[in-house]
Short mmCIF file of C-alpha atoms and ligand atoms in Angstrom, two decimals:
data_model
loop_
_atom_site.label_atom_id
_atom_site.label_comp_id
_atom_site.label_asym_id
_atom_site.label_seq_id
_atom_site.Cartn_x
_atom_site.Cartn_y
_atom_site.Cartn_z
CA MET A 1 109.03 123.97 121.99
CA LEU A 2 109.48 123.10 118.32
CA LYS A 3 106.67 121.99 115.99
CA VAL A 4 106.74 120.57 112.49
CA CYS A 5 103.43 121.10 110.67
CA LYS A 6 102.28 119.26 107.57
CA PHE A 7 99.36 120.67 105.61
CA GLY A 8 97.49 118.28 103.30
CA GLY A 9 95.91 118.79 99.89
CA THR A 10 92.64 120.38 101.02
CA SER A 11 94.56 122.81 103.23
CA MET A 12 96.49 123.95 100.13
CA ALA A 13 93.61 123.77 97.65
CA ASN A 14 92.98 127.50 97.16
CA ALA A 15 93.90 130.97 98.41
CA ASP A 16 91.29 130.95 101.20
CA ALA A 17 92.61 127.70 102.60
CA ILE A 18 96.21 128.94 102.41
CA ARG A 19 95.22 132.12 104.27
CA GLN A 20 93.79 129.89 106.97
CA VAL A 21 97.09 127.94 107.02
CA LYS A 22 99.01 131.18 107.56
CA LYS A 23 96.75 132.12 110.47
CA ILE A 24 97.38 128.77 112.10
CA ILE A 25 101.15 129.03 111.68
CA GLU A 26 101.32 132.59 112.92
CA SER A 27 99.23 131.86 116.00
CA ASP A 28 102.04 129.74 117.45
CA ASP A 29 105.66 130.82 117.28
CA SER A 30 106.94 127.27 117.63
CA ARG A 31 105.46 126.21 114.26
CA ARG A 32 108.75 126.67 112.42
CA TYR A 33 109.03 123.93 109.80
CA ILE A 34 106.14 123.55 107.40
CA VAL A 35 105.69 120.63 105.01
CA VAL A 36 103.11 121.07 102.25
CA SER A 37 101.17 118.85 99.87
CA ALA A 38 100.15 119.79 96.34
CA PRO A 39 96.79 121.57 96.12
CA GLY A 40 93.96 119.03 96.40
CA LYS A 41 90.35 119.19 95.31
CA ARG A 42 88.42 122.44 95.83
CA ASN A 43 85.13 120.57 95.54
CA LYS A 44 83.95 117.03 94.89
CA SER A 45 84.25 117.20 91.10
CA ASP A 46 87.61 119.00 91.04
CA VAL A 47 90.97 117.33 90.19
CA LYS A 48 93.94 117.12 92.54
CA VAL A 49 97.04 118.83 91.18
CA THR A 50 98.96 115.53 91.57
CA ASP A 51 96.42 113.72 89.37
CA ALA A 52 96.63 116.53 86.80
CA LEU A 53 100.43 116.04 86.81
CA TYR A 54 100.09 112.31 86.14
CA ALA A 55 97.96 113.36 83.15
CA CYS A 56 100.82 115.66 82.04
CA HIS A 57 103.12 112.66 82.03
CA GLU A 58 100.66 110.61 79.96
CA GLU A 59 100.45 113.41 77.40
CA LEU A 60 104.24 113.73 77.32
CA LEU A 61 104.57 110.01 76.58
CA LYS A 62 102.09 110.24 73.72
CA THR A 63 103.05 113.55 72.13
CA GLY A 64 106.51 114.49 73.42
CA SER A 65 105.20 117.49 75.36
CA CYS A 66 102.90 118.12 78.35
CA LYS A 67 101.64 121.47 77.05
CA LYS A 68 97.89 120.87 77.01
CA SER A 69 97.61 119.13 80.36
CA PHE A 70 100.00 121.58 82.00
CA ALA A 71 97.44 124.35 81.40
CA VAL A 72 95.48 122.98 84.38
CA ILE A 73 98.53 123.31 86.65
CA ARG A 74 99.26 126.78 85.32
CA GLU A 75 95.72 127.94 86.01
CA ARG A 76 95.64 126.55 89.57
CA PHE A 77 98.88 128.21 90.65
CA THR A 78 98.40 131.54 88.87
CA GLU A 79 94.99 131.86 90.51
CA ILE A 80 96.39 131.11 93.98
CA VAL A 81 99.27 133.58 93.57
CA LYS A 82 96.98 136.29 92.24
CA GLU A 83 94.40 135.84 94.99
CA LEU A 84 97.06 135.89 97.68
CA GLY A 85 98.37 139.15 96.17
CA LEU A 86 101.96 137.89 95.85
CA THR A 87 104.57 139.61 93.71
CA LEU A 88 106.26 136.27 93.02
CA ASP A 89 106.85 135.80 89.27
CA ILE A 90 104.89 132.55 89.09
CA GLU A 91 104.72 132.61 85.26
CA LYS A 92 108.49 132.31 85.15
CA VAL A 93 108.52 129.46 87.68
CA LEU A 94 105.76 127.66 85.76
CA ASP A 95 107.52 128.10 82.39
CA GLN A 96 110.65 126.56 83.85
CA THR A 97 108.66 123.71 85.46
CA GLU A 98 106.93 122.89 82.18
CA LYS A 99 110.30 122.80 80.41
CA ASP A 100 111.81 120.61 83.14
CA ILE A 101 108.93 118.13 82.88
CA ASP A 102 109.46 117.86 79.12
CA THR A 103 113.20 117.30 79.44
CA GLU A 104 113.23 115.01 82.50
CA LYS A 105 110.53 112.69 81.08
CA SER A 106 110.18 111.01 84.45
CA VAL A 107 106.84 110.22 86.02
CA ASP A 108 108.15 110.78 89.56
CA PHE A 109 109.72 114.11 88.63
CA THR A 110 106.47 115.27 87.02
CA ALA A 111 104.30 114.16 89.96
CA SER A 112 106.62 115.88 92.44
CA ARG A 113 106.11 119.32 90.89
CA GLY A 114 102.78 119.84 92.69
CA GLU A 115 104.48 119.81 96.08
CA TYR A 116 107.44 121.79 94.71
CA LEU A 117 105.25 124.62 93.38
CA SER A 118 103.06 124.54 96.46
CA ALA A 119 106.11 124.99 98.70
CA VAL A 120 107.58 127.79 96.55
CA VAL A 121 104.30 129.72 96.78
CA THR A 122 103.75 129.05 100.51
CA ALA A 123 107.33 130.04 101.39
CA ASP A 124 106.87 133.33 99.56
CA TYR A 125 103.53 133.99 101.25
CA LEU A 126 104.80 133.23 104.75
CA GLY A 127 108.19 134.87 104.26
CA TYR A 128 109.85 131.55 105.20
CA LYS A 129 112.82 129.99 103.41
CA PHE A 130 112.09 127.36 100.73
CA MET A 131 114.16 124.26 101.48
CA ASP A 132 114.01 121.55 98.83
CA ALA A 133 113.36 117.99 100.07
CA LEU A 134 115.82 116.89 97.35
CA GLU A 135 118.65 118.21 99.47
CA MET A 136 117.60 116.17 102.48
CA ILE A 137 115.62 113.03 101.66
CA ARG A 138 117.53 110.17 100.03
CA PHE A 139 116.49 106.69 98.86
CA ASP A 140 118.87 103.73 98.51
CA SER A 141 119.36 101.54 95.45
CA HIS A 142 116.40 99.35 96.52
CA GLY A 143 114.13 102.37 96.57
CA LYS A 144 113.96 102.33 100.39
CA LEU A 145 114.43 105.47 102.43
CA ASN A 146 118.07 105.83 103.48
CA GLU A 147 117.16 106.67 107.06
CA ASP A 148 120.48 107.54 108.63
CA TYR A 149 121.66 109.68 105.74
CA THR A 150 118.30 111.47 105.58
CA ASP A 151 118.13 112.04 109.31
CA ASP A 152 121.60 113.61 109.36
CA LYS A 153 120.92 115.77 106.32
CA VAL A 154 117.63 117.11 107.69
CA SER A 155 119.27 118.02 110.93
CA ILE A 156 122.34 119.65 109.32
CA LYS A 157 120.44 121.54 106.60
CA LEU A 158 117.71 122.88 108.86
CA ALA A 159 119.82 123.73 111.91
CA PRO A 160 120.85 127.18 110.59
CA VAL A 161 117.36 127.93 109.20
CA GLU A 162 114.92 129.43 111.68
CA ARG A 163 111.77 128.90 109.60
CA ALA A 164 111.30 126.93 106.39
CA VAL A 165 108.75 125.47 104.00
CA ILE A 166 109.56 122.02 102.61
CA PRO A 167 107.74 120.25 99.77
CA GLY A 168 106.29 116.85 100.73
CA PHE A 169 106.06 113.59 98.76
CA TYR A 170 109.55 113.31 97.23
CA GLY A 171 113.29 112.95 97.67
CA LYS A 172 116.31 111.89 95.64
CA ASP A 173 117.10 108.35 94.50
CA PHE A 174 120.60 106.85 94.58
CA GLN A 175 121.30 108.22 91.12
CA GLY A 176 120.32 111.74 92.06
CA LYS A 177 116.93 111.66 90.33
CA VAL A 178 113.63 112.72 91.89
CA LYS A 179 111.71 109.84 93.46
CA THR A 180 108.28 110.09 95.08
CA PHE A 181 106.79 108.11 97.94
CA SER A 182 103.53 106.30 97.26
CA ARG A 183 100.34 108.39 97.12
CA GLY A 184 99.65 110.39 100.25
CA GLY A 185 103.39 110.40 100.96
CA SER A 186 103.66 113.99 102.19
CA ASP A 187 102.68 112.58 105.58
CA ILE A 188 105.96 110.64 105.51
CA THR A 189 107.96 113.76 104.63
CA GLY A 190 106.46 115.56 107.64
CA SER A 191 107.42 112.69 109.89
CA ILE A 192 110.98 112.59 108.52
CA ILE A 193 111.44 116.31 109.07
CA ALA A 194 110.00 116.09 112.60
CA ARG A 195 112.45 113.37 113.50
CA GLY A 196 115.41 115.12 111.85
CA VAL A 197 114.91 118.42 113.70
CA LYS A 198 113.93 116.58 116.94
CA ALA A 199 110.57 118.32 117.08
CA ASP A 200 108.46 118.12 120.23
CA ILE A 201 105.40 117.41 118.15
CA TYR A 202 104.45 116.63 114.56
CA GLU A 203 101.19 118.37 113.67
CA ASN A 204 99.41 116.89 110.68
CA TRP A 205 96.75 119.33 109.47
CA THR A 206 93.98 117.89 107.34
CA ASP A 207 90.23 118.31 106.74
CA VAL A 208 88.84 116.22 109.61
CA SER A 209 89.09 116.83 113.35
CA GLY A 210 91.23 113.78 113.94
CA PHE A 211 91.16 110.09 113.39
CA LEU A 212 87.62 108.82 113.73
CA VAL A 213 86.74 105.51 115.38
CA CYS A 214 85.79 104.23 111.94
CA ASP A 215 85.38 105.37 108.36
CA PRO A 216 82.81 108.19 108.33
CA ARG A 217 81.41 106.83 105.08
CA ILE A 218 80.26 103.72 106.97
CA VAL A 219 79.19 105.20 110.29
CA GLU A 220 77.89 108.71 109.96
CA ASN A 221 79.13 111.02 112.70
CA ALA A 222 81.68 108.46 113.92
CA LYS A 223 83.38 109.84 117.03
CA PRO A 224 86.93 111.20 116.91
CA ILE A 225 89.65 109.28 118.76
CA LYS A 226 91.28 111.49 121.41
CA GLN A 227 94.46 109.49 121.85
CA ILE A 228 95.90 106.39 120.28
CA THR A 229 99.27 104.64 120.53
CA TYR A 230 101.66 104.26 117.58
CA LYS A 231 100.99 100.54 117.50
CA GLU A 232 97.22 100.90 117.47
CA LEU A 233 97.50 103.43 114.67
CA ARG A 234 99.73 101.07 112.72
CA GLU A 235 97.09 98.34 112.98
CA LEU A 236 94.30 100.67 111.91
CA SER A 237 96.10 102.36 109.05
CA TYR A 238 97.42 99.06 107.74
CA MET A 239 93.85 97.82 107.71
CA GLY A 240 92.73 100.70 105.56
CA ALA A 241 91.91 103.66 107.82
CA GLN A 242 93.50 106.34 105.65
CA VAL A 243 93.89 109.82 107.16
CA LEU A 244 97.66 109.29 107.64
CA HIS A 245 99.93 107.32 105.26
CA SER A 246 100.62 103.95 106.89
CA GLU A 247 104.39 104.44 106.74
CA ALA A 248 104.34 107.91 108.24
CA ILE A 249 104.53 106.49 111.72
CA PHE A 250 108.05 105.05 111.47
CA PRO A 251 110.32 108.13 111.55
CA VAL A 252 108.50 109.76 114.50
CA MET A 253 108.28 106.41 116.28
CA LYS A 254 112.07 106.26 116.27
CA GLY A 255 112.22 109.76 117.74
CA ARG A 256 109.30 109.10 120.18
CA ILE A 257 107.62 112.25 118.85
CA PRO A 258 103.82 112.44 119.19
CA ILE A 259 101.66 113.23 116.15
CA ASN A 260 98.66 115.50 116.48
CA ILE A 261 96.07 115.20 113.69
CA ARG A 262 94.30 118.56 113.39
CA ASN A 263 91.63 120.18 111.26
CA THR A 264 92.72 123.27 109.27
CA PHE A 265 89.09 124.32 108.97
CA SER A 266 88.34 123.88 112.65
CA PRO A 267 91.64 124.69 114.37
CA GLU A 268 90.08 124.97 117.84
CA ASP A 269 89.39 121.21 117.89
CA ALA A 270 92.01 119.23 119.81
CA GLY A 271 92.16 116.46 117.20
CA THR A 272 93.83 113.10 117.78
CA MET A 273 97.08 112.58 119.67
CA ILE A 274 99.15 109.63 118.44
CA VAL A 275 101.63 108.79 121.16
CA PRO A 276 104.25 106.24 122.24
CA ASN A 277 103.11 103.84 124.99
CA GLU A 278 104.96 105.78 127.67
CA MET A 279 102.96 108.95 126.94
CA TYR A 280 99.58 107.19 126.84
CA ASP A 281 97.13 108.46 129.44
CA THR A 282 95.45 105.27 130.65
CA SER A 283 92.90 107.16 132.72
CA ALA A 284 91.25 108.33 129.51
CA GLU A 285 91.29 104.91 127.88
CA ASN A 286 88.36 103.35 126.00
CA VAL A 287 87.94 99.60 125.56
CA ILE A 288 88.33 99.86 121.84
CA THR A 289 90.16 102.60 119.99
CA GLY A 290 89.13 102.05 116.41
CA ILE A 291 87.70 99.76 113.76
CA ALA A 292 89.04 99.38 110.22
CA GLY A 293 88.85 96.84 107.47
CA LYS A 294 89.58 95.74 103.94
CA LYS A 295 87.57 93.75 101.44
CA ASN A 296 88.46 90.95 99.02
CA PHE A 297 90.50 88.25 100.68
CA THR A 298 90.61 84.51 100.12
CA VAL A 299 90.98 82.07 103.01
CA LEU A 300 92.46 78.60 102.51
CA LEU A 301 91.35 76.47 105.41
CA ILE A 302 93.73 73.52 105.67
CA GLU A 303 92.79 70.63 107.96
CA LYS A 304 94.87 67.65 108.93
CA SER A 305 94.58 65.52 112.05
CA LEU A 306 97.63 65.81 114.27
CA MET A 307 99.22 68.49 112.05
CA ASN A 308 100.91 69.98 115.08
CA SER A 309 102.94 66.85 115.67
CA GLU A 310 104.09 66.76 112.05
CA VAL A 311 107.50 68.43 111.93
CA GLY A 312 107.80 71.07 109.18
CA PHE A 313 104.09 71.16 108.27
CA ILE A 314 103.70 74.96 108.36
CA ARG A 315 107.09 75.46 106.76
CA ARG A 316 106.06 73.32 103.79
CA VAL A 317 102.83 75.28 103.34
CA LEU A 318 104.80 78.52 103.52
CA SER A 319 107.35 77.35 100.94
CA VAL A 320 104.55 76.68 98.47
CA LEU A 321 103.28 80.23 99.05
CA GLU A 322 106.78 81.56 98.60
CA HIS A 323 107.13 79.64 95.37
CA TYR A 324 104.10 81.55 94.05
CA ASP A 325 105.54 84.81 95.40
CA LEU A 326 102.49 85.42 97.58
CA CYS A 327 102.31 87.70 100.60
CA VAL A 328 100.29 86.18 103.45
CA GLU A 329 98.04 88.54 105.33
CA HIS A 330 97.23 86.31 108.33
CA LEU A 331 97.93 82.77 109.41
CA PRO A 332 95.69 81.82 112.30
CA SER A 333 96.00 78.21 113.42
CA GLY A 334 94.01 75.81 115.58
CA ILE A 335 94.78 72.30 116.83
CA ASP A 336 94.30 70.55 113.52
CA THR A 337 93.70 73.54 111.25
CA LEU A 338 95.69 76.25 109.58
CA SER A 339 94.04 79.15 107.76
CA VAL A 340 96.00 81.06 105.17
CA VAL A 341 94.58 84.49 104.35
CA ILE A 342 95.71 86.07 101.08
CA SER A 343 94.42 89.11 99.19
CA SER A 344 92.30 87.82 96.28
CA GLU A 345 94.09 90.23 93.95
CA GLN A 346 97.19 88.00 94.15
CA LEU A 347 95.27 84.84 93.21
CA LYS A 348 93.89 85.90 89.86
CA GLY A 349 94.53 84.12 86.55
CA GLY A 350 94.49 80.52 87.72
CA VAL A 351 96.97 81.03 90.57
CA LEU A 352 94.40 79.88 93.16
CA SER A 353 93.81 76.41 91.70
CA ASP A 354 97.54 75.81 91.06
CA LEU A 355 98.27 76.86 94.62
CA VAL A 356 95.65 74.54 96.14
CA ASN A 357 96.97 71.60 94.08
CA GLU A 358 100.52 72.22 95.12
CA ILE A 359 99.60 72.50 98.81
CA ARG A 360 97.73 69.18 98.45
CA GLU A 361 100.82 67.54 97.01
CA SER A 362 103.17 69.07 99.50
CA VAL A 363 101.40 68.35 102.84
CA SER A 364 98.62 65.84 101.98
CA PRO A 365 95.97 67.54 104.10
CA ASP A 366 92.73 65.77 105.05
CA TYR A 367 90.93 68.63 103.42
CA ILE A 368 91.40 72.14 101.99
CA HIS A 369 88.45 74.47 101.88
CA VAL A 370 88.64 77.70 99.87
CA ILE A 371 86.52 80.62 101.05
CA GLU A 372 86.46 83.61 98.71
CA ASN A 373 85.09 87.17 98.94
CA ILE A 374 86.07 87.65 102.54
CA SER A 375 86.49 91.02 104.28
CA LEU A 376 88.84 91.41 107.20
CA ILE A 377 87.82 93.73 110.00
CA ALA A 378 90.17 94.72 112.79
CA THR A 379 88.87 95.92 116.12
CA VAL A 380 91.83 97.60 117.73
CA GLY A 381 92.24 98.63 121.36
CA HIS A 382 95.06 99.00 123.79
CA GLY A 383 92.50 98.46 126.56
CA MET A 384 91.07 95.16 125.26
CA ALA A 385 93.65 92.97 126.94
CA ARG A 386 92.91 94.37 130.39
CA ARG A 387 89.16 93.95 130.20
CA ALA A 388 87.51 90.61 130.44
CA GLY A 389 84.65 89.88 128.11
CA THR A 390 85.67 92.10 125.20
CA ALA A 391 85.65 89.22 122.73
CA ALA A 392 82.36 87.92 124.11
CA LYS A 393 80.78 91.35 123.67
CA LEU A 394 82.07 91.61 120.13
CA PHE A 395 80.82 88.20 119.06
CA THR A 396 77.45 88.70 120.75
CA ALA A 397 77.02 91.93 118.81
CA LEU A 398 77.80 90.14 115.56
CA LYS A 399 75.46 87.28 116.38
CA ASP A 400 72.67 89.72 117.19
CA ALA A 401 73.24 91.42 113.83
CA GLY A 402 72.98 88.04 112.08
CA ILE A 403 76.58 88.10 110.84
CA ASN A 404 78.33 84.81 110.20
CA VAL A 405 81.99 85.01 111.30
CA ARG A 406 84.14 82.96 108.90
CA MET A 407 87.52 83.43 110.54
CA ILE A 408 88.98 84.77 113.79
CA ASP A 409 92.53 85.86 114.47
CA GLN A 410 93.42 87.36 117.80
CA GLY A 411 96.97 88.63 117.47
CA SER A 412 99.36 87.70 120.27
CA SER A 413 99.77 91.39 121.06
CA GLU A 414 96.15 91.39 122.28
CA LEU A 415 95.91 94.76 120.67
CA ASN A 416 93.36 93.63 118.17
CA ILE A 417 90.85 91.02 117.13
CA ILE A 418 90.63 90.40 113.40
CA ILE A 419 87.61 88.67 111.99
CA GLY A 420 86.73 87.54 108.50
CA VAL A 421 83.18 87.99 107.21
CA ALA A 422 81.56 87.80 103.77
CA ASN A 423 82.17 90.95 101.70
CA GLU A 424 78.45 91.74 101.73
CA ASP A 425 78.48 91.87 105.55
CA TYR A 426 81.42 94.30 105.69
CA GLU A 427 79.59 97.55 106.42
CA LYS A 428 76.99 95.88 108.62
CA CYS A 429 79.74 94.28 110.67
CA ILE A 430 81.59 97.56 111.27
CA ARG A 431 78.32 99.21 112.32
CA ALA A 432 77.54 96.37 114.72
CA ILE A 433 80.95 96.59 116.41
CA TYR A 434 80.73 100.37 116.60
CA GLY A 435 77.27 100.11 118.14
CA ALA A 436 78.44 97.63 120.77
CA PHE A 437 81.47 99.57 122.00
CA VAL A 438 81.05 103.25 121.28
CA LYS A 439 78.55 105.10 123.39
P1 ADP B 1 95.17 115.20 103.35
O1 ADP B 1 94.96 115.66 101.94
O2 ADP B 1 95.08 116.30 104.34
O3 ADP B 1 96.42 114.38 103.49
P2 ADP B 1 93.48 112.82 103.26
O4 ADP B 1 92.40 112.93 102.24
O5 ADP B 1 94.69 112.03 102.89
O6 ADP B 1 93.90 114.29 103.72
O7 ADP B 1 92.90 112.21 104.61
C1 ADP B 1 91.76 112.75 105.25
C2 ADP B 1 90.47 112.02 104.83
O8 ADP B 1 90.50 110.65 105.29
C3 ADP B 1 89.21 112.55 105.46
O9 ADP B 1 88.70 113.63 104.71
C4 ADP B 1 88.24 111.34 105.48
O10 ADP B 1 87.36 111.38 104.38
C5 ADP B 1 89.14 110.13 105.27
N1 ADP B 1 89.00 109.05 106.31
C6 ADP B 1 88.96 107.72 106.08
N2 ADP B 1 88.88 107.02 107.23
C7 ADP B 1 88.88 107.92 108.23
C8 ADP B 1 88.84 107.82 109.67
N3 ADP B 1 88.79 106.64 110.31
N4 ADP B 1 88.90 108.96 110.37
C9 ADP B 1 88.97 110.17 109.75
N5 ADP B 1 89.01 110.34 108.41
C10 ADP B 1 88.96 109.23 107.64
N1 LIG B 2 100.14 115.01 96.46
C1 LIG B 2 100.43 113.62 96.72
C2 LIG B 2 99.19 112.78 96.50
O1 LIG B 2 98.17 113.30 96.08
C3 LIG B 2 101.04 113.41 98.07
C4 LIG B 2 100.20 113.88 99.25
O2 LIG B 2 99.27 114.66 99.10
O3 LIG B 2 100.53 113.47 100.37
O4 LIG B 2 99.23 111.60 96.69
MG1 MG B 3 96.80 112.38 102.94
#
């Protein structure tokens, strides 16, 4: 058995948390490769080390040095090292890091130093080898992960190393410079390492006991999800359920390695298992697995009689969207209607009215109706397809709650039902769905 464990920002936030991390690692001999985040917030008003590093970069741009802002980083790491009682010469490491930030002058390099320092300290504390992600993770000239190269490197570099700590969040670009993933990207590093070493499981340790059915800020005490498939997770995290970075699924999906979301501060909880279809235990299935959503979309409702018999109709609408460089979120269609759902962010500064005019010219619809301030809510569930009446139950619950559904899109996968409601109904809608399906 081989486990890769990723510990997030709160798990690395201070010496007490890191002691807890050590206990977890040492309680299971198969936890051999450890990926760490930069220290996160110690309390609500605290700053994350990564945010403090972005401030260092700002100062560097303005004054030519990061000295003042770097004091925050210095203080965080010296305190951790002192409280853990390490003999590591952290002052020396920090002096060098500060110098490197000033000479590199790169925002990605600067931001990556939180994970770097965190891994140096954790490796020393655990007595594991520090293995830099720079030596293993490579991006191509388009900024995309070079998967095959990376996979080979991880496997070659880690094969002779029994136990190692690896910094999350960054790798090397095609010119050899440090490049970071987007925020929360240490989850991706963990997944890459798990795939590269062919781990049996990727444990992702955070500060909640698993993925909850919905955002705990909307439904208090939302229940944890025991198991969920890769595809369901993809739907939920794309729609805004955070916990795990939405791209973290891909490397482990290729290796068919399950992810276990666990709570560092409550390690006895089983957490959530994220599994490929073939490992899914259908006997424990619920009708719905989770609910997630995002606010601020615009729907263009295009109507034209007999549009389906007009060759090239949808293509012409799509070329107009392409001309404006717009990403389309959803495209549900009916007999004589086509709805185009776009994030409102993309339609600012007059783009919306130009777009509507050009669609009018291009396809001469009977009518285009623009609906703004729409939230999309996805109800996701592997089990929905097999049970009759799921949609009826969902829409009854919404009707009973007095919510007006503006758009419906049931994906062909039957894995989810996406509805559009007014932004002001967003929270109410999630609560109504939760209430109808989760007992
Ligand atoms: P880490 O620093 O360990 O990577 P994150 O802050 O990225 O942790 O993710 C964990 C947080 O995600 C939780 O503390 C919780 O506030 C938030 N969260 C949002 N939606 C959900 C959900 N559906 N289930 C569980 N946690 C959620
Ligand atoms: N430290 C980085 C961030 O705050 C990456 C991570 O924690 O996953 O976004
Ligand atoms: Mg995270």
